[in-house]
Coordinates of C-alpha atoms in Angstrom, one line a residue:
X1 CA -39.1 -25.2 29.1
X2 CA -35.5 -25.0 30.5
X3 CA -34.2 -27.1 33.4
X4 CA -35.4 -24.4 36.5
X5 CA -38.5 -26.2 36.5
X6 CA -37.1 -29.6 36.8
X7 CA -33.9 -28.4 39.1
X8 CA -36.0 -27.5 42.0
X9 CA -34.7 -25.2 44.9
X10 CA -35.6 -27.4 47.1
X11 CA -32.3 -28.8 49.6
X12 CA -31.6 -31.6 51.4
X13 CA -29.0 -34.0 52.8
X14 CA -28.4 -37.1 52.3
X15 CA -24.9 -39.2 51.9
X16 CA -23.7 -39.9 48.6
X17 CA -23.7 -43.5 48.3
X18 CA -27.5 -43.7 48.6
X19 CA -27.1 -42.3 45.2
X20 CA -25.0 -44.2 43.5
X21 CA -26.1 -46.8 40.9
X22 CA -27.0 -45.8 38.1
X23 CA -22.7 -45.5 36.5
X24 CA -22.3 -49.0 38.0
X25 CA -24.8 -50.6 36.0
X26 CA -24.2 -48.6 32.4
X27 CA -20.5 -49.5 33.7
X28 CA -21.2 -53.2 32.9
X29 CA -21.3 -52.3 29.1
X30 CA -17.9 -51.6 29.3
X31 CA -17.0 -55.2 30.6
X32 CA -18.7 -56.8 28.1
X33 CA -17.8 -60.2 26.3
X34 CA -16.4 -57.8 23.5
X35 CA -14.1 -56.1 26.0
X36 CA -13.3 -59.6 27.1
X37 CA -11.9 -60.7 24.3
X38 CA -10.2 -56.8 22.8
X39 CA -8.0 -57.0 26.1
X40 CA -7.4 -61.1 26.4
X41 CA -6.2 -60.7 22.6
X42 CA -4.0 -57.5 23.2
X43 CA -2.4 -59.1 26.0
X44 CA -1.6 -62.4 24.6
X45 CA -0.3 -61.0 21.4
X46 CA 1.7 -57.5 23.1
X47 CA 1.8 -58.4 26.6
X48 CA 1.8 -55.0 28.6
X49 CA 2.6 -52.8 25.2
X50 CA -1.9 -51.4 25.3
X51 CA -2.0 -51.0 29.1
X52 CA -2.2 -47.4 28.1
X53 CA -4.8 -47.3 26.0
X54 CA -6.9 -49.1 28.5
X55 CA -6.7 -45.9 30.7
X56 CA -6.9 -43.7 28.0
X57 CA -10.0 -44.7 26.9
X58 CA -11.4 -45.0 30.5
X59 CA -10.6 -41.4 31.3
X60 CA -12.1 -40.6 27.9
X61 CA -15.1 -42.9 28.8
X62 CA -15.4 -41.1 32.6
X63 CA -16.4 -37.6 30.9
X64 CA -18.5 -38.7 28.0
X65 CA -20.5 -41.0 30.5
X66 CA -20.8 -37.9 32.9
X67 CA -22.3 -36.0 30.3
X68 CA -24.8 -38.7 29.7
X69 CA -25.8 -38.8 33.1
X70 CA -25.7 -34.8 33.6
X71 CA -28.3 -34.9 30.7
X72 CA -30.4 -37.0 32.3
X73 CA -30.3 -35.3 35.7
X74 CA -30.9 -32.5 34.5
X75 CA -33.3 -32.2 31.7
X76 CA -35.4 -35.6 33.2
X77 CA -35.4 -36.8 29.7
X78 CA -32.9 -39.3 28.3
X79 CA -30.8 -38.4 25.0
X80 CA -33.4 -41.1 22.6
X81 CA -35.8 -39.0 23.9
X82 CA -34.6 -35.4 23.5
X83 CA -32.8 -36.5 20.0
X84 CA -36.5 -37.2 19.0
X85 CA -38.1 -34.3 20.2
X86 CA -35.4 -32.2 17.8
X87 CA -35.6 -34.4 14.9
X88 CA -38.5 -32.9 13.2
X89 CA -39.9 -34.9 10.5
X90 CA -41.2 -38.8 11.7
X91 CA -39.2 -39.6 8.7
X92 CA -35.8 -38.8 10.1
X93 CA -36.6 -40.0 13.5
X94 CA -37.4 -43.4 12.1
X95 CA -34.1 -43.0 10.2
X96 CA -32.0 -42.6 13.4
X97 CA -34.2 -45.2 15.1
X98 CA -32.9 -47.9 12.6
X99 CA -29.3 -47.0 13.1
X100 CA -29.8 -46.9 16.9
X101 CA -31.5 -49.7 16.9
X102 CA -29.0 -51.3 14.3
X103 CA -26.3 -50.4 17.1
X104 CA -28.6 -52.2 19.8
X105 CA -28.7 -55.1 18.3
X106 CA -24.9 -55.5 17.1
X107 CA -24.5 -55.1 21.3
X108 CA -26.5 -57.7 22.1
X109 CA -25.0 -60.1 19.6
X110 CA -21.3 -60.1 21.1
X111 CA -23.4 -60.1 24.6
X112 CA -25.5 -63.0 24.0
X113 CA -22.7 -64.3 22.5
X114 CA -20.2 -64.0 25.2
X115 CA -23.4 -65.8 27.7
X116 CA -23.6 -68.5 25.4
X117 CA -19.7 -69.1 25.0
X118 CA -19.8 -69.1 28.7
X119 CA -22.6 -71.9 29.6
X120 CA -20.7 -74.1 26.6
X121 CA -17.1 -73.8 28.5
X122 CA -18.9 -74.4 31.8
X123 CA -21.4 -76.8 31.2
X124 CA -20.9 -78.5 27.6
X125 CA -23.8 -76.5 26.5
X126 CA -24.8 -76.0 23.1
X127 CA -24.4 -72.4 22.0
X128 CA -28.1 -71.9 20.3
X129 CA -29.4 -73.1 24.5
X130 CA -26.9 -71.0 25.4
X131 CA -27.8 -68.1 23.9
X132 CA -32.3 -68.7 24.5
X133 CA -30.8 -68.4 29.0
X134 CA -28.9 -65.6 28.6
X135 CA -31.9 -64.1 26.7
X136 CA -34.4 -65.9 29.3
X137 CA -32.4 -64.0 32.2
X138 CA -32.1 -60.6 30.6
X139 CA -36.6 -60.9 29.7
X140 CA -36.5 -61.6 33.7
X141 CA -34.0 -58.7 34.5
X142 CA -36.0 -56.1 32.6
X143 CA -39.1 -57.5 34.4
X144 CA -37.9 -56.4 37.4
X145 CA -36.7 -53.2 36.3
X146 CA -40.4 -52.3 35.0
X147 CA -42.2 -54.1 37.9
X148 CA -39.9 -53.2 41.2
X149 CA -38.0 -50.3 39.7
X150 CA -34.8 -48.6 39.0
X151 CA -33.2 -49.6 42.3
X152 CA -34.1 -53.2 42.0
X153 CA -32.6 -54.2 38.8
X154 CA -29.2 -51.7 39.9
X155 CA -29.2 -54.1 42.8
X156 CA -29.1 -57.2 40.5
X157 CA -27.0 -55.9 38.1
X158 CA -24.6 -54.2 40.8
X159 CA -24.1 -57.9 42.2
X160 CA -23.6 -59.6 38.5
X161 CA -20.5 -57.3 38.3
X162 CA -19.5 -58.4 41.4
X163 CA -18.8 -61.5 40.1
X164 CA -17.3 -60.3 36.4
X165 CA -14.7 -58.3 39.0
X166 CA -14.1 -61.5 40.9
X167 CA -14.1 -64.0 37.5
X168 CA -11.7 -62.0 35.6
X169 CA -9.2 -60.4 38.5
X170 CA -8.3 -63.7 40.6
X171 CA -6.3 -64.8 37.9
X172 CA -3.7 -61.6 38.5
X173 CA -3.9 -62.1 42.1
X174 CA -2.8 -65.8 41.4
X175 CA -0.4 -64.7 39.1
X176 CA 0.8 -61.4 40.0
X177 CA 2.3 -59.6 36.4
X178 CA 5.3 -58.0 36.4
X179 CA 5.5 -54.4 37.6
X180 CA 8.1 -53.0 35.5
X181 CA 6.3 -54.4 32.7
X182 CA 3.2 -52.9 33.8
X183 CA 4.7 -49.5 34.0
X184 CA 6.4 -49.6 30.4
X185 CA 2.7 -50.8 29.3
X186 CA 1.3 -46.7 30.5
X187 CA 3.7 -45.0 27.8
X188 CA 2.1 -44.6 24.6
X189 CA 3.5 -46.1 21.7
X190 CA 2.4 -49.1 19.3
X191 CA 4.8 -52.0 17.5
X192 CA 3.7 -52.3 14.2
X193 CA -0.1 -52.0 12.3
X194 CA -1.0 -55.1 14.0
X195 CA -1.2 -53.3 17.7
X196 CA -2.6 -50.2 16.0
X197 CA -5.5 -52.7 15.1
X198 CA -5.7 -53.9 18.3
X199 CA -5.5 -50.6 20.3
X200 CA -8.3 -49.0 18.4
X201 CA -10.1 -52.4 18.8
X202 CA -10.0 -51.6 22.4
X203 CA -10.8 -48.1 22.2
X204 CA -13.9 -49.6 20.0
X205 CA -15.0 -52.2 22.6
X206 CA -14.5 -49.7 25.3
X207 CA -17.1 -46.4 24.5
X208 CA -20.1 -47.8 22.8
X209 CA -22.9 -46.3 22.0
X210 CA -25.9 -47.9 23.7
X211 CA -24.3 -46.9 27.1
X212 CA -24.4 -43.4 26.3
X213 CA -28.0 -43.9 25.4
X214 CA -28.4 -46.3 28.6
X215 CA -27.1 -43.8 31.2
X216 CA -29.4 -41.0 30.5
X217 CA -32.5 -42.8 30.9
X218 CA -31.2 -44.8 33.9
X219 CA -30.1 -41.0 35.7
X220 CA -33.7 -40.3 34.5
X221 CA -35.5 -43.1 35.8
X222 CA -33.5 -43.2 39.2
X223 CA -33.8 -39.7 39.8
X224 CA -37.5 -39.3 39.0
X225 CA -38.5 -38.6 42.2
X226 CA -35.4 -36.5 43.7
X227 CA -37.0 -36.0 47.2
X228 CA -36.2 -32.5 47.6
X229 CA -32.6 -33.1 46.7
X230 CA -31.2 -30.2 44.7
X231 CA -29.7 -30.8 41.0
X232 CA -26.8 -30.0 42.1
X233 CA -26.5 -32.3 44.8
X234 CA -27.4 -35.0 42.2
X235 CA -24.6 -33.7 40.0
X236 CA -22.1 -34.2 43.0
X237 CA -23.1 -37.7 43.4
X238 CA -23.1 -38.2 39.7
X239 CA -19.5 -37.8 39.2
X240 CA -18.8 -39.7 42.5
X241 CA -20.7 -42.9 41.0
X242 CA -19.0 -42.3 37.7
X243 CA -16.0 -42.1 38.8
X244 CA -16.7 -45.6 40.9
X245 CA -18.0 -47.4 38.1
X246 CA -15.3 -46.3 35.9
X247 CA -12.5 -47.2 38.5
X248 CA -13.6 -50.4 38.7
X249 CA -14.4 -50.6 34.8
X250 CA -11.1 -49.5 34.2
X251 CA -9.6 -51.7 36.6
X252 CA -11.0 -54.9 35.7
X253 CA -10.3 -54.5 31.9
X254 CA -6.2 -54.1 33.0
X255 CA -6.8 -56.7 34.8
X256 CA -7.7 -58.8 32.1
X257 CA -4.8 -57.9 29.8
X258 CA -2.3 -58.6 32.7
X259 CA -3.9 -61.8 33.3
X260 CA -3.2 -62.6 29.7
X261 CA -0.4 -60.3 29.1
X262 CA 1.4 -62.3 31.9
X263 CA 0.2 -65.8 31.3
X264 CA -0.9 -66.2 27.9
X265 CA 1.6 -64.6 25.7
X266 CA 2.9 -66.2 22.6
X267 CA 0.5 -69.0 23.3
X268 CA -1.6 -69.8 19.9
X269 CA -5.0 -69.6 20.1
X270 CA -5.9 -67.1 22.9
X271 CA -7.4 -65.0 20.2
X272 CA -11.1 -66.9 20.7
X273 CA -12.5 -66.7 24.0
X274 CA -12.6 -70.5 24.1
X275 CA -8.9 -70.8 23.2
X276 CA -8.1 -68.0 26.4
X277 CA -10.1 -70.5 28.6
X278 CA -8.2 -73.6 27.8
X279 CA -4.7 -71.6 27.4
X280 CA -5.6 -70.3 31.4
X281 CA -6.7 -73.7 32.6
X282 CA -3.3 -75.0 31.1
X283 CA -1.0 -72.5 32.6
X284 CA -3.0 -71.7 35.8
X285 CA -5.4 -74.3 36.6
X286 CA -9.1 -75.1 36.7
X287 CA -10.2 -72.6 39.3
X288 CA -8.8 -69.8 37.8
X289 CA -10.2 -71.1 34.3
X290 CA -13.8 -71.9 36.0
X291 CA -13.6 -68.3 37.4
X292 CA -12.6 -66.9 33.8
X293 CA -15.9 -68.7 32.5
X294 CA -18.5 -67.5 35.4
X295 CA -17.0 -63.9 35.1
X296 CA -17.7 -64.4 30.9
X297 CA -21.3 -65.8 32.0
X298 CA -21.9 -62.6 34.6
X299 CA -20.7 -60.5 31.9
X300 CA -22.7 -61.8 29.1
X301 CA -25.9 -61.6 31.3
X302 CA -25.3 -58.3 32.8
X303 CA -24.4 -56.4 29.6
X304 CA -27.0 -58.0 27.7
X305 CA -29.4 -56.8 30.2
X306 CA -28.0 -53.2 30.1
X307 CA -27.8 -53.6 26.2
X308 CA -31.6 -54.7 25.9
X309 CA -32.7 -51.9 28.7
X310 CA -31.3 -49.2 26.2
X311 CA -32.8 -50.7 23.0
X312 CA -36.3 -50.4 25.1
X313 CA -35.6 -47.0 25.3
X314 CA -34.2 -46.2 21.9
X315 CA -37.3 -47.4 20.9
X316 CA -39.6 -45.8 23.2
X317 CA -37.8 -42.5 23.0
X318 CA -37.2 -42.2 19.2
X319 CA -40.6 -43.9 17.5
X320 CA -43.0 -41.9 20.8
X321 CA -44.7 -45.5 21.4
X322 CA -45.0 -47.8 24.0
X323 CA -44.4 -51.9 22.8
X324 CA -44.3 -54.2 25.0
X325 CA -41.4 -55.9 27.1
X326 CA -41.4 -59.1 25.4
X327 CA -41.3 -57.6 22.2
X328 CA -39.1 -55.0 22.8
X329 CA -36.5 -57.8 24.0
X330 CA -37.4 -59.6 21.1
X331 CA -36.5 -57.3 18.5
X332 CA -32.9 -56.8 19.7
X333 CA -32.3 -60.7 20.9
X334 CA -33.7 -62.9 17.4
X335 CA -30.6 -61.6 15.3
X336 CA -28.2 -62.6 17.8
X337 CA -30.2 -66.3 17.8
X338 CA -30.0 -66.1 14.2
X339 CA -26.4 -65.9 14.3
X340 CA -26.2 -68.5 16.8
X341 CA -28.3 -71.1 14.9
X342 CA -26.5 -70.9 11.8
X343 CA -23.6 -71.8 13.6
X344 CA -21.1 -68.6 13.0
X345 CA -17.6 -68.8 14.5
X346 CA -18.7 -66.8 17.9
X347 CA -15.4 -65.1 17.5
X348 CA -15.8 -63.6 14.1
X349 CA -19.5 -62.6 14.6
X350 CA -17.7 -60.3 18.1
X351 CA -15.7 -58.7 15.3
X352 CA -18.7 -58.1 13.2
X353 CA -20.4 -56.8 16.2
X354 CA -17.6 -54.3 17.0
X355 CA -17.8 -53.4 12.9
X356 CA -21.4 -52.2 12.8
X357 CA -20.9 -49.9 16.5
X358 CA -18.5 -47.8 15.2
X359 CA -21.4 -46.7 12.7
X360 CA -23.3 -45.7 15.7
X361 CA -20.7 -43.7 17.5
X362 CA -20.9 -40.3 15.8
X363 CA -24.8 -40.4 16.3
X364 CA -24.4 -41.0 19.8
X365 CA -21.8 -38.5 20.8
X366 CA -22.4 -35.6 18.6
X367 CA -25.8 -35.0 19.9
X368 CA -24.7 -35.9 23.4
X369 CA -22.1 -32.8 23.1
X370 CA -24.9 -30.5 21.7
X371 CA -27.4 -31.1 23.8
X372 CA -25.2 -30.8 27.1
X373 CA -23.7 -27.5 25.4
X374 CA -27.3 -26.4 25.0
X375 CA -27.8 -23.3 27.8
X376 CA -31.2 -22.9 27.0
X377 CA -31.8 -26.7 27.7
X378 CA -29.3 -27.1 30.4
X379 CA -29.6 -23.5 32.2
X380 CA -27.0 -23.1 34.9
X381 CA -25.5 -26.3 34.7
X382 CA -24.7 -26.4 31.0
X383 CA -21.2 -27.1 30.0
X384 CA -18.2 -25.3 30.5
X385 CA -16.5 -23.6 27.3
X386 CA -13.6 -26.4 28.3
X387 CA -15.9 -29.2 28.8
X388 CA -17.6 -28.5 25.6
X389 CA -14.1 -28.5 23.9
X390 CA -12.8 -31.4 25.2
X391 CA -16.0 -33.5 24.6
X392 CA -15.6 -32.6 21.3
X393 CA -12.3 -33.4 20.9
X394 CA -12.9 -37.1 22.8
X395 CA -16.2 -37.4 20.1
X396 CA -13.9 -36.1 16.8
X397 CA -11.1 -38.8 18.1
X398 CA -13.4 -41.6 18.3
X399 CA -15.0 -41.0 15.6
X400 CA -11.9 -41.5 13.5
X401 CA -10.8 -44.0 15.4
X402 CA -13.6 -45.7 14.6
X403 CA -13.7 -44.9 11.3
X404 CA -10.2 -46.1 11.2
X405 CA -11.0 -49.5 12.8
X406 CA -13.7 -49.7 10.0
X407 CA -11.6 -49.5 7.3
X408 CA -9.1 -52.2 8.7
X409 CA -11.2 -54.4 9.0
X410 CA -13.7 -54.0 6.1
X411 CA -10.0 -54.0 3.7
X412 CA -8.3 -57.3 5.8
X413 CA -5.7 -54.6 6.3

């Protein structure tokens, strides 16, 4: 049936901020330890030359993130789940499953990662311990978003990202950059194939595909019971809470290539997480290093919790079954622990994760852009001719970029 029956007619007031959530937390994934270390890295090596693809891919991220959401406002069903009702055969919907769920779990390896990196720097831990907590919390996290609902674990995840924000922009406030560098940094233009790398290494840690899958089901589950509040009136608040999340998203990955960009540059071994750490303690002391490290560990718990609550609901919406939490969690969480045990450089298995997601962004995006452009699904509130056009041009781009990032990496290029 179309969306009439789930829109309502139904009216009422209520102030926007009581609705906002659900961008804030699928806004985590796009401060994840994998964003960490793209922007530390572009900032060390090209100091303020990528500020602009920072915002470029932010803007890009606010609409594709708003048609997530839109999708799930207005249909009540997340894309996993409507992707599944239109893939006929139980064949192909096991088929996308695998790469979906292939994607899931390439997410939570840089996340559990990035947790695990975190507790060593801060506490001498060993990264296999490392990584069991940072899967420990995220179990707990997802236990209180199936137990105490939607609101609850936006609540916790809301406060982790207050910390990433604090951990990763004290160091610029510390340090202030240098503004007429900052505003050469917003004209487009690269310096050779080794910040063409880079900048589509951003673009790649930026938009990934489990939070386009995230965001529909967490507009669905928020939203479930809209208390006479038109569809509209959710779409209003919608773009209000995207356009929060991705302010602040946006503002703290900047931040984290002026911090480096600033303090960092031409210093050897800033391209490893670890090596950033020690460079910042070195040039700006041990708070600002210590506050570097908690913002990693905030970030590697938030996004892994984000990451595991969308490979529940790949799972759920694509396969039709219920499985339990704990195994659920465990199916995206033991490769990452495999990883960790066999003792991988944590920064080459972060490239590796950022190689297998750009296989998952075309099987994201494309859908999302049909499905929103879908009047007989979306009724009234379906896309506009331009929205349609320029979703399909941000999907066609990333794509490519994508592809591109593939193929540079894959050929050592």
């Amino acid at each position: 049936m179309g969306t009439t029956a789930i829109a309502g007619t139904k009216t009422a007031r209520a102030p926007h901020w009581l609705l906002l959530g659900p961008a804030l937390v699928a806004g985590v994934a796009y401060l994840d330890p994998g964003n960490v270390a793209s922007n530390v890295t572009a900032g060390a090596r090209y100091g303020y030359l990528l500020i602009w693809v920072v915002v470029s891919a932010n803007l890009v991220a606010w609409l594709i993130q708003y048609l997530s959401a839109k999708l799930g406002v207005v249909t009540g069903k997340s894309l996993p789940q409507l992707c599944g009702e239109r893939i006929g055969s139980r064949a192909g919907r096991i088929a996308y499953w695998i790469q979906a769920e292939g994607v899931a779990m390439a997410t939570d390896l840089a996340e559990v990662i990035g947790g695990a990196v975190a507790l060593w720097l801060l506490f001498d831990m060993p990264l296999l311990a490392g990584g069991l907590i940072t899967g420990t919390v995220s179990l707990v996290l997802l236990t209180v978003q199936s137990q105490r609902g939607p609101r609850a674990f936006e609540h916790v995840v809301i406060g982790l990202l207050a910390v990433i924000v604090l951990g990763f922009t004290w160091g610029v406030v510390v340090a202030p950059p240098d503004l007429a560098g900052v505003a050469a940094g917003l004209v487009p233009r690269f310096e050779g194939t080794g910040s063409v790398l880079l900048a589509v290494s951003v673009l790649g840690a930026t938009i990934m595909p489990h939070a386009i899958y995230a965001h529909s089901s967490l507009t669905r589950d928020r939203f479930r019971d809209r208390r006479g509040l038109s569809t509209p009136t959710l779409l209003r608040a919608t773009r209000i809470d995207v356009s929060v999340a991705m302010v602040i998203a946006g503002g703290v990955n900047v931040a984290m290539m002026l911090l480096a960009a600033a303090n960092l540059a031409g210093v050897d071994g800033t391209d490893t997480l670890e090596g950033a750490h020690a460079a910042l303690g070195e040039s700006l002391g041990p708070v600002v290093a210590t506050l570097f490290a908690v913002g990693l560990l905030a970030s590697g718990l938030a996004s892994t919790s984000v990451g595991a609550y969308a490979g529940a609901e790949i799972m759920q919406g694509l396969l039709r079954t219920r499985v339990p939490l704990l195994t659920r969690r465990l199916v995206t969480l033991i490769p990452a622990l495999i990883v960790l045990s066999l003792g991988v450089d944590p920064t080459f298995a972060l490239v590796l994760s950022q190689v297998v997601l750009s296989f998952g962004i075309p099987f994201a995006l494309i859908p999302l852009v049909r499905l929103t452009a879908d009047r007989q699904l979306m009724g009234q509130h379906v896309n506009r001719i331009w929205t349609t056009l320029a979703a399909s041009l941000a999907a066609a781009a990333l794509t490519a970029l994508n592809g591109v990032l593939l193929w540079l990496v894959l050929t050592g290029a």
